[in-house]
Amino acid sequence: MTPTNSVPAPGGQTAKTTLAALQQWVNDSASLCKADSVHWCDGSEEENQRLTEMMLETGDLSELNQNKYPNCYLHLSDPSDVARVEHLTFVCCENEDDAGPNNHWMAPTDAHQKIDALFDGAMQGRTMYIIPYCMGPIDSPYSRLGVEITDSPYVVINMRLMTRMGSQALARIEQEKTFVKGLHSTSDLDPNKRFIMHFPEELSIKSIGSGYGGNALLGKKCHALRIASWQARQEGWLAEHMLIVGLESPEGDTHYVACAFPSACGKTNLAMLIPPASQPGWKIWTLGDDIAWLHLDDEGVLRAINPEAGYFGVVPGTNAKTNKNAFDMITSDTIFTNVALTADNQPWWENKAEGEPVTDWQGREYDPANGKAAHPNSRFTVAARKNASYSSLADAPDGVPISAIVFGGRRKELAPLVYEAKSWRHGVLVGAGVASETTAAATGSVGVVRRDPMAMKPFCGYNFADYWNHWLSLDNGTNKLPKIFHVNWFRQDKEGNFLWPGFGENLRVLRWIIDRCDSNVAAVETPIGLLPNSKDIDITDLDLLDGAIDALTSIDVAQWQAEMASVAEYLESYGDRLPKALQEELETVVKALRAA
Ligand code: SAT
Ligand code: MN
């Protein structure tokens, strides 16, 4: 029986959904892209098996050593397609000012015309997969739905790990009748015909010419950050580039913290940190490693859910010391992208601390003259539930209450190990002023300092000035909002030695943050915020360089004057839309620095 209210599917197939708007969009996309056939994904294990076998046959995947790495596979991207492409990423809203200087903009009609011409016939000879997905726990009021149409089976098997995908999601879509539409084709992977376009007013995304991560797994950065941030502003919540972690003290109290760091700055490592021997009794619970959706509840408490269900993590550097949870988790049921291989077909990457590469990420015989064996932005995809520190509240429909928001970046100089903002309003300025050295997660040069407000530079789907205003508007006058902090794990001395060991030892800094939230410890007031007394950071058993802890817990006034001048210049580039309150906060800091 044909479902009521349905639109017939093309090619004499029966309709696959009771939601006419969805069936119509699938039909229209199939005719535009001239797909050979249409497959509606149910998310089952059997479907996953079939796709995996098919990809092994076509060479899209290869099998890794199944004794050592059961159910693990390797995918090698086209060498020109290994990272997000910010210069080809557009926000296409009616009014250019709504996209802001932080986004590339194109008028929606022009954008559709340009990209639809590229989609025309792009799926000839290919199957078009329909992926219904839910971002967030399937029964959470905070979750949002989407459907990605793609011609990439690699995208399907990744989306199955990264989201709640398949029949249950489709049932909720049919009930709610709203969802984000994402159309994706790898087409011919020509970088000159590659675009990632967002239409926030239409709740839709069109992405062509790339099969890689953030460009192709549309639930992630495109939906859960760019489109969701736009919706969140209209609806009074926040969609942020943040990990969510629970810190349980030896006494059994758990505080939840949300941290915003740019891509490839250690969010995954922090989210699944293992307490070092020097911190007995502490436990860490992972809720998310990349994205947080934050809502104020009826009591004025900020609650977080992780919209994702898996990790798409940077592989190089992962070992039993840096991130044992991840290292263990990725020995089974994992998709590796762009890593190297050992002689016995195990995946290999720089700083794996075992084995040797024989084949590099391009499938060539490994030769150091060609550069790294694994691509610096090579990734693992794995289900979050496999993590030994997976929080029992990661699926809670109401999420978890957030005690602290922590901003950070990679700064060789300037930024102390940790400081606390004086107020929510000052915290918004601290977030807006975040800067970081660029990494391999996006194409372009690596190691250049750039402003990356709230670690959202590549991901905020609207004008940053309006975004800061929105952040300021959450100040609800209660004292229940999280405290805001800034951390920097990456300080170096003049010789380039790191001043702080990082990784598991970062717990020592998080403990100070929690103590501040609980009013258990005093702090030193400085022009830029509240710094720890150096004695209040536990450094027992750490082999720090002479003077390191003092350098890490103090500020250089002259350097900070220059920094605030640069922040001012940056903020002023947002013109009239820049919130007055932010300017006032900035002036307060500048004055205090002058008086210092
Ligand atoms: O490529 S992704 O956007 O998925 C990863 C990242 O840059 O954080
Ligand atoms: Mn990220």
Coordinates of N, CA, C and O and ligand atoms in Angstrom, one line a residue, residues 221 241 263 267 290, ligand 2:
K221 N 30.2 19.6 10.9 CA 30.4 21.1 11.0 C 29.3 21.9 10.2 O 28.8 22.9 10.6
H241 N 31.7 24.9 19.2 CA 32.8 24.0 18.9 C 33.5 23.6 20.2 O 34.6 24.0 20.4
S263 N 40.3 23.3 15.8 CA 40.5 22.0 15.3 C 42.0 21.6 15.5 O 42.9 22.4 15.3
K267 N 41.2 18.7 21.6 CA 39.9 18.5 22.3 C 39.7 17.0 22.6 O 39.2 16.7 23.6
D290 N 33.9 17.4 20.3 CA 34.0 18.4 19.3 C 32.9 19.4 19.3 O 33.1 20.6 19.0
Ligands
MN2 MN 36.4 20.2 15.3

